[in-house]
Short mmCIF file of C-alpha atoms and ligand atoms in Angstrom, two decimals:
data_model
loop_
_atom_site.label_atom_id
_atom_site.label_comp_id
_atom_site.label_asym_id
_atom_site.label_seq_id
_atom_site.Cartn_x
_atom_site.Cartn_y
_atom_site.Cartn_z
CA MET A 136 0.14 -0.02 -0.14
CA GLU A 137 1.59 3.70 -0.56
CA ARG A 138 0.89 6.51 1.53
CA ARG A 139 1.72 9.63 -0.06
CA ILE A 140 3.16 12.20 2.63
CA LYS A 141 3.00 16.03 2.50
CA ILE A 142 4.01 18.22 5.03
CA PHE A 143 3.31 21.51 5.38
CA PRO A 144 3.94 24.46 7.16
CA THR A 145 1.12 25.57 8.88
CA ALA A 146 -2.48 24.07 9.29
CA PHE A 147 -3.74 27.42 6.94
CA ILE A 148 -1.22 26.12 4.24
CA LEU A 149 -2.19 22.03 3.95
CA ALA A 150 -6.07 23.93 3.71
CA GLU A 151 -5.71 25.99 1.11
CA SER A 152 -3.24 23.32 -0.77
CA LEU A 153 -6.29 20.04 0.41
CA ALA A 154 -8.89 23.05 -0.85
CA ASN A 155 -7.85 23.53 -4.82
CA VAL A 156 -6.81 20.10 -4.93
CA ILE A 157 -10.67 19.17 -4.13
CA VAL A 158 -11.95 22.06 -6.25
CA ASN A 159 -9.20 21.53 -9.02
CA LYS A 160 -11.23 17.32 -8.84
CA ILE A 161 -14.69 19.06 -9.30
CA THR A 162 -13.30 21.08 -12.17
CA THR A 163 -12.03 18.18 -13.71
CA ALA A 164 -14.33 15.77 -13.29
CA GLY A 165 -17.07 18.35 -14.64
CA ARG A 166 -15.73 18.25 -17.80
CA LYS A 167 -16.65 14.35 -18.29
CA LYS A 168 -19.26 13.74 -15.70
CA SER A 169 -22.49 15.88 -14.13
CA PHE A 170 -21.38 13.88 -9.94
CA PHE A 171 -18.62 14.53 -7.93
CA SER A 172 -18.88 12.69 -4.45
CA ILE A 173 -17.36 14.15 -1.23
CA ALA A 174 -17.14 12.10 1.81
CA LEU A 175 -16.46 14.93 4.70
CA SER A 176 -15.17 13.83 8.43
CA GLY A 177 -15.96 16.01 11.84
CA GLY A 178 -14.06 16.93 14.22
CA LYS A 179 -12.01 19.82 14.44
CA THR A 180 -9.19 19.67 12.01
CA PRO A 181 -11.17 20.06 9.06
CA GLY A 182 -12.89 23.68 10.47
CA ILE A 183 -10.11 25.54 8.61
CA LEU A 184 -10.53 23.38 5.08
CA PHE A 185 -14.01 24.20 5.50
CA SER A 186 -13.51 27.48 6.03
CA ILE A 187 -11.37 28.28 2.85
CA LEU A 188 -13.76 26.53 0.86
CA GLY A 189 -16.81 28.52 1.52
CA ASP A 190 -14.87 31.94 2.08
CA HIS A 191 -12.41 32.22 -0.48
CA PHE A 192 -13.45 28.82 -3.16
CA SER A 193 -17.54 29.56 -3.42
CA ALA A 194 -16.98 30.25 -7.20
CA ALA A 195 -14.92 28.51 -8.11
CA ALA A 196 -16.32 25.52 -8.76
CA ASP A 197 -19.54 24.03 -10.04
CA TRP A 198 -21.10 23.20 -6.96
CA ARG A 199 -24.24 21.97 -8.46
CA LEU A 200 -22.47 18.57 -9.34
CA VAL A 201 -20.97 17.71 -6.11
CA HIS A 202 -23.04 15.41 -3.71
CA PHE A 203 -21.43 15.77 0.04
CA PHE A 204 -21.77 12.59 2.68
CA TRP A 205 -20.33 12.28 6.15
CA VAL A 206 -18.20 10.07 6.95
CA ASP A 207 -19.14 9.32 10.89
CA GLU A 208 -21.77 12.00 12.81
CA ARG A 209 -22.22 12.52 16.41
CA CYS A 210 -26.05 11.19 16.81
CA VAL A 211 -26.92 14.83 18.01
CA PRO A 212 -29.44 17.42 16.20
CA PRO A 213 -28.00 18.84 13.21
CA GLY A 214 -28.37 22.53 15.03
CA ASP A 215 -26.28 20.96 18.20
CA HIS A 216 -22.60 22.25 18.02
CA ASP A 217 -20.98 18.62 18.26
CA SER A 218 -22.97 18.42 14.35
CA ASN A 219 -20.76 17.27 11.90
CA TYR A 220 -23.01 18.28 9.91
CA GLY A 221 -23.61 21.53 11.48
CA MET A 222 -19.68 22.71 11.22
CA ALA A 223 -19.81 22.12 7.82
CA LYS A 224 -23.44 23.77 6.67
CA ALA A 225 -22.50 26.82 8.46
CA ALA A 226 -18.52 26.85 6.84
CA ILE A 227 -19.27 25.79 3.75
CA PHE A 228 -23.13 25.26 2.59
CA ASP A 229 -24.56 28.23 3.82
CA LYS A 230 -21.87 30.17 1.33
CA ILE A 231 -21.77 27.96 -1.81
CA SER A 232 -24.61 28.27 -4.12
CA ILE A 233 -25.82 23.33 -4.47
CA PRO A 234 -28.70 22.69 -4.26
CA ASP A 235 -30.56 21.18 -0.09
CA SER A 236 -30.82 17.81 -2.57
CA ASN A 237 -26.50 17.27 -3.01
CA ILE A 238 -26.43 17.33 0.98
CA HIS A 239 -26.79 13.86 2.15
CA ARG A 240 -26.56 14.36 6.03
CA ILE A 241 -26.76 11.46 8.56
CA ARG A 242 -29.36 12.23 11.06
CA GLY A 243 -27.91 12.49 14.00
CA GLU A 244 -31.89 13.35 15.35
CA GLU A 245 -33.28 9.78 14.53
CA ASP A 246 -32.26 6.66 16.31
CA PRO A 247 -28.85 5.42 15.79
CA ASN A 248 -30.20 1.84 15.01
CA THR A 249 -32.90 3.02 12.42
CA GLU A 250 -30.60 5.81 10.17
CA VAL A 251 -27.67 3.11 10.20
CA LEU A 252 -30.39 1.75 7.78
CA ARG A 253 -31.10 4.33 5.87
CA TYR A 254 -27.99 6.25 5.87
CA ALA A 255 -27.20 2.30 3.80
CA ARG A 256 -29.56 2.73 1.73
CA GLU A 257 -29.60 6.36 0.58
CA LEU A 258 -25.33 5.38 0.34
CA ASN A 259 -26.80 2.66 -2.48
CA LYS A 260 -29.04 5.03 -4.20
CA ILE A 261 -27.56 8.29 -4.89
CA ALA A 262 -23.55 7.66 -4.55
CA GLY A 263 -21.80 5.85 -7.33
CA LYS A 264 -20.23 2.14 -7.45
CA LYS A 265 -16.96 0.58 -7.90
CA ASN A 266 -16.28 -2.98 -7.18
CA GLY A 267 -20.36 -3.15 -6.79
CA LEU A 268 -19.91 -0.43 -3.74
CA PRO A 269 -21.01 2.93 -2.88
CA VAL A 270 -17.74 4.96 -3.98
CA PHE A 271 -16.70 8.45 -3.61
CA ASP A 272 -14.40 10.84 -5.13
CA ILE A 273 -13.01 12.20 -2.43
CA THR A 274 -13.04 11.36 1.43
CA ILE A 275 -11.52 13.68 3.90
CA LEU A 276 -10.28 11.84 6.80
CA GLY A 277 -9.25 12.61 10.29
CA MET A 278 -7.27 11.64 12.68
CA GLY A 279 -8.21 10.69 16.86
CA GLU A 280 -4.61 10.99 18.97
CA ASP A 281 -5.77 7.61 19.33
CA GLY A 282 -5.47 7.47 16.43
CA HIS A 283 -8.80 6.13 15.26
CA VAL A 284 -10.54 7.07 11.84
CA ALA A 285 -14.16 7.77 11.31
CA SER A 286 -16.17 6.70 14.57
CA ILE A 287 -14.70 3.34 15.23
CA PHE A 288 -11.74 3.93 17.79
CA PRO A 289 -9.14 1.70 18.76
CA GLY A 290 -10.17 -1.60 19.73
CA ASN A 291 -13.90 -1.31 18.27
CA GLU A 292 -11.52 -2.37 15.09
CA PHE A 293 -14.82 -5.40 14.21
CA LEU A 294 -16.57 -1.80 12.58
CA PHE A 295 -13.90 -1.30 9.69
CA PHE A 296 -14.17 -4.70 8.88
CA SER A 297 -18.35 -4.96 9.71
CA ASP A 298 -20.08 -6.54 6.12
CA GLU A 299 -22.25 -3.63 6.56
CA LEU A 300 -22.22 -0.16 5.11
CA CYS A 301 -22.74 1.73 8.10
CA SER A 302 -22.53 1.47 11.84
CA VAL A 303 -23.55 2.29 15.48
CA ALA A 304 -20.38 2.94 17.32
CA GLU A 305 -20.23 4.56 20.90
CA HIS A 306 -17.14 6.95 21.67
CA PRO A 307 -15.03 5.84 24.88
CA SER A 308 -14.90 7.98 26.83
CA SER A 309 -18.62 9.81 26.98
CA GLY A 310 -20.75 7.11 24.95
CA GLN A 311 -21.85 9.27 22.72
CA LYS A 312 -23.52 7.32 20.40
CA ARG A 313 -22.23 8.12 15.99
CA ILE A 314 -22.92 6.39 12.98
CA THR A 315 -19.56 5.44 11.02
CA LEU A 316 -18.94 4.60 7.55
CA SER A 317 -17.50 1.05 7.54
CA GLY A 318 -13.64 0.30 6.48
CA LYS A 319 -15.17 -0.88 2.72
CA LEU A 320 -16.93 2.16 2.46
CA ILE A 321 -14.18 4.04 3.02
CA ASN A 322 -11.39 2.14 0.99
CA ASN A 323 -13.38 1.68 -1.54
CA SER A 324 -13.17 6.36 -2.07
CA ARG A 325 -11.63 6.98 -5.46
CA ASP A 326 -9.33 9.54 -3.07
CA ILE A 327 -8.74 9.64 0.63
CA TYR A 328 -6.94 11.99 2.30
CA PHE A 329 -6.32 12.30 5.75
CA MET A 330 -5.90 15.69 7.29
CA VAL A 331 -3.62 16.39 11.11
CA THR A 332 -2.23 18.76 12.01
CA GLY A 333 -0.95 20.25 15.02
CA LYS A 334 1.37 19.08 17.63
CA ASN A 335 -0.68 16.74 20.13
CA LYS A 336 -1.18 14.66 16.26
CA ALA A 337 2.64 14.61 16.82
CA THR A 338 3.05 11.10 18.90
CA ILE A 339 0.27 9.15 16.82
CA VAL A 340 1.79 10.22 13.46
CA ASN A 341 5.06 9.01 14.50
CA GLU A 342 3.39 5.20 15.54
CA ILE A 343 1.37 5.42 12.39
CA LEU A 344 3.21 6.92 9.52
CA GLY A 345 7.05 6.38 11.49
CA GLU A 346 10.17 4.14 10.26
CA GLU A 347 9.25 1.32 13.74
CA SER A 348 5.26 1.49 12.47
CA THR A 349 3.79 -1.23 12.85
CA VAL A 350 1.40 -0.71 10.37
CA LYS A 351 -3.14 -2.28 11.46
CA ARG A 352 -1.93 -1.19 14.80
CA TYR A 353 -4.93 1.67 14.86
CA PRO A 354 -8.22 2.03 12.71
CA SER A 355 -6.27 4.62 11.07
CA SER A 356 -3.99 2.44 9.60
CA LEU A 357 -6.19 0.53 7.75
CA VAL A 358 -7.11 2.73 5.50
CA ALA A 359 -5.41 2.27 2.34
CA GLY A 360 -7.68 3.44 -1.22
CA ASN A 361 -8.11 0.37 -3.07
CA ALA A 362 -5.99 2.00 -5.27
CA GLY A 363 -3.33 1.84 -3.21
CA LYS A 364 -2.92 5.76 -3.01
CA THR A 365 -3.95 6.99 0.51
CA TYR A 366 -2.14 10.39 0.80
CA TRP A 367 -1.54 12.29 4.24
CA TYR A 368 -1.05 15.91 4.76
CA ILE A 369 0.40 16.44 7.28
CA ASP A 370 1.52 20.06 8.91
CA MET A 371 4.93 20.65 10.49
CA GLU A 372 3.47 20.24 13.81
CA ALA A 373 1.80 17.32 13.68
CA ALA A 374 5.35 15.41 12.08
CA ALA A 375 7.57 17.05 14.40
CA LEU A 376 8.24 13.63 15.26
CA LEU A 377 8.97 12.23 11.69
CA GLY A 378 12.11 12.99 11.10
CA ASN A 379 13.57 13.97 8.16
CA LYS A 380 14.26 10.01 7.07
CA ILE A 381 10.37 10.75 5.65
CA GLN A 382 9.84 11.77 2.18
CA SER A 383 7.24 14.70 1.88
CA TYR A 384 6.12 14.07 -2.40
C1 6PG B 289 -15.37 12.74 14.27
C2 6PG B 289 -14.38 13.42 13.17
C3 6PG B 289 -12.86 12.42 12.99
C4 6PG B 289 -12.15 12.84 13.77
C5 6PG B 289 -11.04 12.62 14.52
C6 6PG B 289 -10.13 13.97 14.47
O1 6PG B 289 -16.63 13.13 14.27
O2 6PG B 289 -15.40 13.76 15.08
O3 6PG B 289 -15.06 12.03 11.41
O4 6PG B 289 -12.92 10.67 13.41
O5 6PG B 289 -11.51 13.02 12.26
O6 6PG B 289 -11.51 12.49 15.52
O7 6PG B 289 -10.85 14.93 15.26
P1 6PG B 289 -10.18 16.10 15.90
O8 6PG B 289 -9.94 16.46 13.98
O9 6PG B 289 -10.96 16.85 16.16
O10 6PG B 289 -8.60 16.27 15.91
#
């Protein structure tokens, strides 16, 4: 599995670069097809990317061909400060011209066990297919300090290997119910971009990407796009322990 690591001086420069990647891919796709899908993660890290997209790229892409999905969602109402959808709505959707029908949020306000079934149906109906599975053109992933990805936390790797498209998960310390995509769906993405910033991620980044990494030790280690290319966009703070042995592509 090939990991392509790119280290940026700051989180802002990283986010600006990733925003350009996204917009360029939308533009390129727009010449050939009328549908482009992006799966978003939540948490704090992507906030700067969403703000850049909403504030500086609102006119840079034909958002009418873009469909947004989520890698995971907290089981809270859309207006809750914890909602991943709510964060993206305020930073992006309220600032771009995009049909509401292109926003495929996970309904955190619904019963989790019912919503996983509904969302799986929506994924099957709307997202394109590759390898017989729903496919996203780009999936944006964050990573927790404990190496979790989406809402798949260490010890719950069975959720990554689930046969379902999405499952109910639980935050290990808060007990908050989550809905998370499974690994087969994440890995089916055409392009996967991890976005990892901040000094608090330096240890886990080194454990996963450093020389001594024992692959497959964390949920995030299990992410490997079927194309074999997973891009790791990391700022200098998060890369602090990687040393210069890691080649930034
Ligand atoms: C979520 C995210 C989750 C996130 C990591 C990193 O719903 O919380 O999808 O996977 O990417 O927890 O979160 P931070 O960016 O806040 O460190």
